[in-house]
Structures are given as structure tokens and as C-alpha cells.
mmCIF file of C-alpha atoms in Angstrom:
data_model
loop_
_atom_site.group_PDB
_atom_site.id
_atom_site.type_symbol
_atom_site.label_atom_id
_atom_site.label_comp_id
_atom_site.label_asym_id
_atom_site.label_seq_id
_atom_site.Cartn_x
_atom_site.Cartn_y
_atom_site.Cartn_z
ATOM 1 C CA UNK A 1 35.103 47.836 -3.421
ATOM 2 C CA UNK A 2 34.850 44.178 -2.372
ATOM 3 C CA UNK A 3 32.585 42.246 -4.730
ATOM 4 C CA UNK A 4 30.477 39.430 -3.289
ATOM 5 C CA UNK A 5 29.530 36.723 -5.776
ATOM 6 C CA UNK A 6 26.687 34.559 -4.482
ATOM 7 C CA UNK A 7 25.445 31.289 -5.946
ATOM 8 C CA UNK A 8 23.120 29.834 -6.915
ATOM 9 C CA UNK A 9 20.623 32.591 -7.764
ATOM 10 C CA UNK A 10 17.767 30.200 -7.072
ATOM 11 C CA UNK A 11 17.406 26.827 -5.449
ATOM 12 C CA UNK A 12 14.612 24.298 -5.203
ATOM 13 C CA UNK A 13 14.797 21.516 -2.643
ATOM 14 C CA UNK A 14 12.533 19.053 -0.851
ATOM 15 C CA UNK A 15 11.487 19.220 2.776
ATOM 16 C CA UNK A 16 14.085 17.566 4.993
ATOM 17 C CA UNK A 17 16.906 18.057 2.499
ATOM 18 C CA UNK A 18 20.170 19.870 3.152
ATOM 19 C CA UNK A 19 21.004 22.900 0.998
ATOM 20 C CA UNK A 20 24.161 24.972 0.661
ATOM 21 C CA UNK A 21 24.541 28.545 -0.568
ATOM 22 C CA UNK A 22 27.949 29.949 -1.476
ATOM 23 C CA UNK A 23 29.494 33.402 -1.380
ATOM 24 C CA UNK A 24 32.856 34.334 -2.824
ATOM 25 C CA UNK A 25 34.561 37.619 -1.974
ATOM 26 C CA UNK A 26 36.853 39.383 -4.428
ATOM 27 C CA UNK A 27 39.515 39.586 -1.706
ATOM 28 C CA UNK A 28 40.155 38.151 1.728
ATOM 29 C CA UNK A 29 37.487 39.400 4.178
ATOM 30 C CA UNK A 30 38.916 37.645 7.260
ATOM 31 C CA UNK A 31 35.586 36.119 8.321
ATOM 32 C CA UNK A 32 33.849 39.501 8.308
ATOM 33 C CA UNK A 33 30.757 37.928 6.815
ATOM 34 C CA UNK A 34 27.090 37.785 7.750
ATOM 35 C CA UNK A 35 24.146 35.853 6.312
ATOM 36 C CA UNK A 36 20.576 37.152 6.267
ATOM 37 C CA UNK A 37 17.189 35.605 5.559
ATOM 38 C CA UNK A 38 14.504 37.746 3.961
ATOM 39 C CA UNK A 39 10.908 36.614 3.590
ATOM 40 C CA UNK A 40 8.629 38.355 1.069
ATOM 41 C CA UNK A 41 7.562 41.795 2.236
ATOM 42 C CA UNK A 42 9.759 41.625 5.330
ATOM 43 C CA UNK A 43 13.070 43.082 6.462
ATOM 44 C CA UNK A 44 16.203 40.938 6.369
ATOM 45 C CA UNK A 45 16.917 38.928 9.513
ATOM 46 C CA UNK A 46 20.438 38.154 10.713
ATOM 47 C CA UNK A 47 21.232 34.435 10.758
ATOM 48 C CA UNK A 48 25.025 34.127 10.981
ATOM 49 C CA UNK A 49 27.839 36.566 11.802
ATOM 50 C CA UNK A 50 31.633 36.251 11.816
ATOM 51 C CA UNK A 51 31.119 33.635 9.094
ATOM 52 C CA UNK A 52 30.189 30.842 11.522
ATOM 53 C CA UNK A 53 28.502 32.268 14.648
ATOM 54 C CA UNK A 54 24.778 31.633 15.019
ATOM 55 C CA UNK A 55 22.762 34.726 15.904
ATOM 56 C CA UNK A 56 20.561 34.519 18.997
ATOM 57 C CA UNK A 57 17.322 32.657 18.425
ATOM 58 C CA UNK A 58 18.276 31.216 15.023
ATOM 59 C CA UNK A 59 17.564 27.470 14.703
ATOM 60 C CA UNK A 60 20.617 25.242 14.852
ATOM 61 C CA UNK A 61 19.827 23.749 11.436
ATOM 62 C CA UNK A 62 21.451 26.897 10.034
ATOM 63 C CA UNK A 63 25.250 26.953 9.986
ATOM 64 C CA UNK A 64 27.987 28.984 8.356
ATOM 65 C CA UNK A 65 31.516 28.119 7.382
ATOM 66 C CA UNK A 66 34.434 29.303 5.316
ATOM 67 C CA UNK A 67 37.468 31.527 5.423
ATOM 68 C CA UNK A 68 39.484 33.839 3.226
ATOM 69 C CA UNK A 69 37.379 34.505 0.161
ATOM 70 C CA UNK A 70 35.038 31.486 0.223
ATOM 71 C CA UNK A 71 32.017 31.156 2.520
ATOM 72 C CA UNK A 72 28.903 29.050 2.693
ATOM 73 C CA UNK A 73 25.562 28.829 4.461
ATOM 74 C CA UNK A 74 24.114 25.384 5.088
ATOM 75 C CA UNK A 75 20.532 24.626 6.009
ATOM 76 C CA UNK A 76 19.939 21.127 7.347
ATOM 77 C CA UNK A 77 16.539 19.434 7.381
ATOM 78 C CA UNK A 78 14.823 22.048 5.239
ATOM 79 C CA UNK A 79 11.528 23.277 6.678
ATOM 80 C CA UNK A 80 8.642 25.026 4.924
ATOM 81 C CA UNK A 81 9.357 28.212 6.907
ATOM 82 C CA UNK A 82 12.826 28.388 5.329
ATOM 83 C CA UNK A 83 11.314 29.538 2.026
ATOM 84 C CA UNK A 84 12.948 32.938 1.621
ATOM 85 C CA UNK A 85 15.764 34.805 -0.057
ATOM 86 C CA UNK A 86 19.202 34.632 1.497
ATOM 87 C CA UNK A 87 21.938 37.259 1.260
ATOM 88 C CA UNK A 88 25.552 37.370 2.331
ATOM 89 C CA UNK A 89 27.203 40.629 3.424
ATOM 90 C CA UNK A 90 30.836 41.474 4.021
ATOM 91 C CA UNK A 91 31.666 43.943 6.783
ATOM 92 C CA UNK A 92 35.432 43.664 6.654
ATOM 93 C CA UNK A 93 35.748 46.890 4.703
ATOM 94 C CA UNK A 94 33.745 49.862 3.486
ATOM 95 C CA UNK A 95 31.690 50.188 1.421
ATOM 96 C CA UNK A 96 29.707 47.332 2.899
ATOM 97 C CA UNK A 97 28.601 45.017 0.110
ATOM 98 C CA UNK A 98 26.013 42.281 -0.264
ATOM 99 C CA UNK A 99 25.727 39.223 -2.439
ATOM 100 C CA UNK A 100 23.013 39.265 -5.088
ATOM 101 C CA UNK A 101 20.846 36.803 -3.183
ATOM 102 C CA UNK A 102 19.571 33.229 -3.417
ATOM 103 C CA UNK A 103 15.867 32.508 -3.663
ATOM 104 C CA UNK A 104 15.038 29.224 -1.934
ATOM 105 C CA UNK A 105 11.863 27.353 -2.782
ATOM 106 C CA UNK A 106 10.398 24.033 -1.755
ATOM 107 C CA UNK A 107 10.111 21.392 -4.458
ATOM 108 C CA UNK B 1 13.279 46.898 23.063
ATOM 109 C CA UNK B 2 15.278 48.109 20.093
ATOM 110 C CA UNK B 3 13.122 49.565 17.340
ATOM 111 C CA UNK B 4 13.758 51.526 14.172
ATOM 112 C CA UNK B 5 11.051 52.992 11.953
ATOM 113 C CA UNK B 6 11.401 54.723 8.619
ATOM 114 C CA UNK B 7 9.028 57.414 7.439
ATOM 115 C CA UNK B 8 8.765 59.600 4.392
ATOM 116 C CA UNK B 9 6.883 60.182 1.160
ATOM 117 C CA UNK B 10 5.936 57.136 -0.819
ATOM 118 C CA UNK B 11 6.116 58.975 -4.131
ATOM 119 C CA UNK B 12 8.811 61.317 -5.392
ATOM 120 C CA UNK B 13 8.981 62.970 -8.783
ATOM 121 C CA UNK B 14 12.036 62.476 -10.975
ATOM 122 C CA UNK B 15 14.822 65.008 -10.352
ATOM 123 C CA UNK B 16 13.373 65.846 -6.937
ATOM 124 C CA UNK B 17 14.879 65.264 -3.483
ATOM 125 C CA UNK B 18 14.027 62.338 -1.219
ATOM 126 C CA UNK B 19 13.828 62.986 2.521
ATOM 127 C CA UNK B 20 13.464 60.069 4.915
ATOM 128 C CA UNK B 21 13.473 59.881 8.704
ATOM 129 C CA UNK B 22 14.517 56.947 10.844
ATOM 130 C CA UNK B 23 13.077 57.190 14.353
ATOM 131 C CA UNK B 24 14.734 54.895 16.864
ATOM 132 C CA UNK B 25 13.881 53.703 20.350
ATOM 133 C CA UNK B 26 15.424 51.372 22.882
ATOM 134 C CA UNK B 27 18.961 52.637 22.325
ATOM 135 C CA UNK B 28 20.962 55.836 22.069
ATOM 136 C CA UNK B 29 22.241 57.313 18.803
ATOM 137 C CA UNK B 30 25.380 58.299 20.707
ATOM 138 C CA UNK B 31 26.165 54.629 21.409
ATOM 139 C CA UNK B 32 25.316 52.877 18.126
ATOM 140 C CA UNK B 33 25.662 53.469 14.405
ATOM 141 C CA UNK B 34 22.656 53.782 12.090
ATOM 142 C CA UNK B 35 22.912 52.809 8.442
ATOM 143 C CA UNK B 36 20.691 53.202 5.425
ATOM 144 C CA UNK B 37 20.271 50.230 3.066
ATOM 145 C CA UNK B 38 18.004 50.129 0.028
ATOM 146 C CA UNK B 39 16.516 47.405 -2.139
ATOM 147 C CA UNK B 40 15.025 47.847 -5.615
ATOM 148 C CA UNK B 41 11.897 45.746 -6.185
ATOM 149 C CA UNK B 42 12.822 42.087 -6.546
ATOM 150 C CA UNK B 43 16.548 42.809 -6.333
ATOM 151 C CA UNK B 44 19.420 42.793 -3.861
ATOM 152 C CA UNK B 45 20.526 45.054 -1.048
ATOM 153 C CA UNK B 46 22.701 48.152 -1.408
ATOM 154 C CA UNK B 47 24.436 49.880 1.478
ATOM 155 C CA UNK B 48 23.990 53.635 1.165
ATOM 156 C CA UNK B 49 25.738 55.179 4.135
ATOM 157 C CA UNK B 50 25.940 55.469 7.886
ATOM 158 C CA UNK B 51 25.756 57.855 10.818
ATOM 159 C CA UNK B 52 28.302 56.856 13.410
ATOM 160 C CA UNK B 53 27.673 57.119 17.161
ATOM 161 C CA UNK B 54 30.054 60.094 17.307
ATOM 162 C CA UNK B 55 28.335 62.023 14.527
ATOM 163 C CA UNK B 56 30.709 61.094 11.703
ATOM 164 C CA UNK B 57 29.238 59.962 8.408
ATOM 165 C CA UNK B 58 30.399 57.750 5.551
ATOM 166 C CA UNK B 59 28.777 57.122 2.203
ATOM 167 C CA UNK B 60 28.765 54.678 -0.651
ATOM 168 C CA UNK B 61 30.926 56.364 -3.274
ATOM 169 C CA UNK B 62 28.327 55.516 -5.926
ATOM 170 C CA UNK B 63 25.835 57.786 -4.141
ATOM 171 C CA UNK B 64 28.094 60.218 -2.320
ATOM 172 C CA UNK B 65 27.489 63.176 -4.624
ATOM 173 C CA UNK B 66 23.710 62.961 -4.068
ATOM 174 C CA UNK B 67 23.428 61.727 -0.487
ATOM 175 C CA UNK B 68 23.448 63.354 2.941
ATOM 176 C CA UNK B 69 22.847 61.733 6.325
ATOM 177 C CA UNK B 70 22.294 63.730 9.493
ATOM 178 C CA UNK B 71 20.720 63.290 12.915
ATOM 179 C CA UNK B 72 18.907 64.921 15.804
ATOM 180 C CA UNK B 73 19.904 63.067 18.949
ATOM 181 C CA UNK B 74 17.320 64.922 21.051
ATOM 182 C CA UNK B 75 14.567 63.456 18.875
ATOM 183 C CA UNK B 76 16.247 60.056 18.379
ATOM 184 C CA UNK B 77 16.104 60.565 14.630
ATOM 185 C CA UNK B 78 18.463 59.993 11.709
ATOM 186 C CA UNK B 79 17.735 61.657 8.383
ATOM 187 C CA UNK B 80 18.512 60.727 4.798
ATOM 188 C CA UNK B 81 18.403 63.226 1.969
ATOM 189 C CA UNK B 82 19.167 62.242 -1.600
ATOM 190 C CA UNK B 83 18.781 64.569 -4.539
ATOM 191 C CA UNK B 84 18.332 64.187 -8.295
ATOM 192 C CA UNK B 85 16.185 61.084 -7.945
ATOM 193 C CA UNK B 86 15.648 58.872 -10.976
ATOM 194 C CA UNK B 87 13.372 55.908 -11.616
ATOM 195 C CA UNK B 88 16.106 53.436 -10.682
ATOM 196 C CA UNK B 89 16.086 54.913 -7.167
ATOM 197 C CA UNK B 90 12.693 53.258 -6.687
ATOM 198 C CA UNK B 91 12.786 50.671 -3.921
ATOM 199 C CA UNK B 92 12.423 49.936 -0.244
ATOM 200 C CA UNK B 93 14.645 51.991 2.036
ATOM 201 C CA UNK B 94 15.683 50.531 5.380
ATOM 202 C CA UNK B 95 17.451 51.951 8.376
ATOM 203 C CA UNK B 96 19.400 49.496 10.460
ATOM 204 C CA UNK B 97 21.622 49.501 13.526
ATOM 205 C CA UNK B 98 25.139 48.289 14.089
ATOM 206 C CA UNK B 99 27.601 48.304 16.932
ATOM 207 C CA UNK B 100 31.356 48.229 16.342
ATOM 208 C CA UNK B 101 31.091 45.614 13.595
ATOM 209 C CA UNK B 102 28.806 46.577 10.747
ATOM 210 C CA UNK B 103 26.473 43.637 10.753
ATOM 211 C CA UNK B 104 22.784 44.198 11.243
ATOM 212 C CA UNK B 105 20.700 42.496 13.897
ATOM 213 C CA UNK B 106 18.057 45.229 13.969
ATOM 214 C CA UNK B 107 16.223 46.612 10.958
ATOM 215 C CA UNK B 108 13.314 48.947 10.430
ATOM 216 C CA UNK B 109 10.249 47.715 8.578
ATOM 217 C CA UNK B 110 11.349 49.609 5.469
ATOM 218 C CA UNK B 111 9.576 52.290 3.489
ATOM 219 C CA UNK B 112 8.750 51.953 -0.196
ATOM 220 C CA UNK B 113 9.769 54.926 -2.309
ATOM 221 C CA UNK B 114 8.507 55.172 -5.882
ATOM 222 C CA UNK B 115 10.105 57.645 -8.251
ATOM 223 C CA UNK B 116 7.554 58.544 -10.885
ATOM 224 C CA UNK B 117 5.902 61.516 -12.474
#
């Protein structure tokens, strides 16, 4: 199974700041990576697919990058509505696996 | 519009069998894949298995011995059955849709399952 190691586990930042969340795969996943946002009590929402493609309707302050085994999600100009948990997911191979999540809070 | 909705018992006794239904609308089960993903309270997401558009299934090896996924295309429903439930099976169970690539743009609202006597 491909292990996804996500960091940090939690993050506190001020409004307007830029934050970055990282995901490392245990083997090359050839950009088969998605990022999700999950607000408390809600289902996950797709933000990014193919490592760097923005899903329809997602604000452009969200961006994804990376290749091989290393990937990142960047949020520019942090807004209050960005308070959530964020998860990465690899879909290069089965079983599908997720990162352990990053809880983002506002300072 | 695309919708998925999970239903099932909120409480299951230890060692018993969990049965969940995912009812879909806005798309055909013969054109898209439906997956089950679960999340223990306050924890991360775990992929459980999928029903492919052609009726094939695949499972997470960690759950394979206990898990079965089936469907009724005439009712637009996908079913999950998992036996020998234990307390660490407590969590929210989601069904979600994928096309060729297994990324998830559409999710159900989730259903909370508590395993307790």
C-alpha cells in the first residue's frame, strides 16, 4: 500500500497569511493526488486534482504543486472560511489512501 | 444534479453486521463508480471499497474478509455489508462517486454508525 505522510498535523495562521501543507507518498504517484477540505460536521470537498488542477468553483487562492513523491497545497490570503481540516489522497494505485489530515485554525 | 445519500442504523451491537445503503440520483450506476469511505470520530479518512460501473468490486485488504459491496441498478442503490463489527468501526460512513480516476467530487452527507452494546 502507498503511505501518505501529511504535515503539519495542525496549523495556526493569521488572516491574510499564506500557508502550505505537505504530503509525501511512500513511492512515486505520478501526480495522482487530490486535496480535500473538510469543515466540521460536513463531507470532504474536492479542492485540487492531478496535483495542480483547481476543481470547479474553488477559489484561486488555493493551489497545488509537486511531483514524484512530494506534493503541497498552498492557501494564499487566508480567509476565515478556510478554517477546516485538509486531507491529501493518492489515486495512482489501489488501495486508495489518504493523508492523516491538517487542522487549520486562525490565530 | 448529482446526489448520494447514505442510510442505515445509527447503532450496531458489537459482533453484529452493519448494513448501509447509498441511494444515488443524477447519474447512472452503470456509468460511474461508487466508493465507500469511512472516518472515525476526529480522525482521518479510510477507503473501504468500490462498486465499479460494470459491477466489479474491489476492497481494502484490511477489511476484505468482513466487507461486501453490492448494488441494485434498478433502484439506483449501492449496498455495504460489514460483519463482526467492533468499537473501532465506529465512525461516519460516506459513499462517494468517481469516474475513471478515483478522485471524489461528489460525496454523500455521511451516516454516523456507533458500535456499542
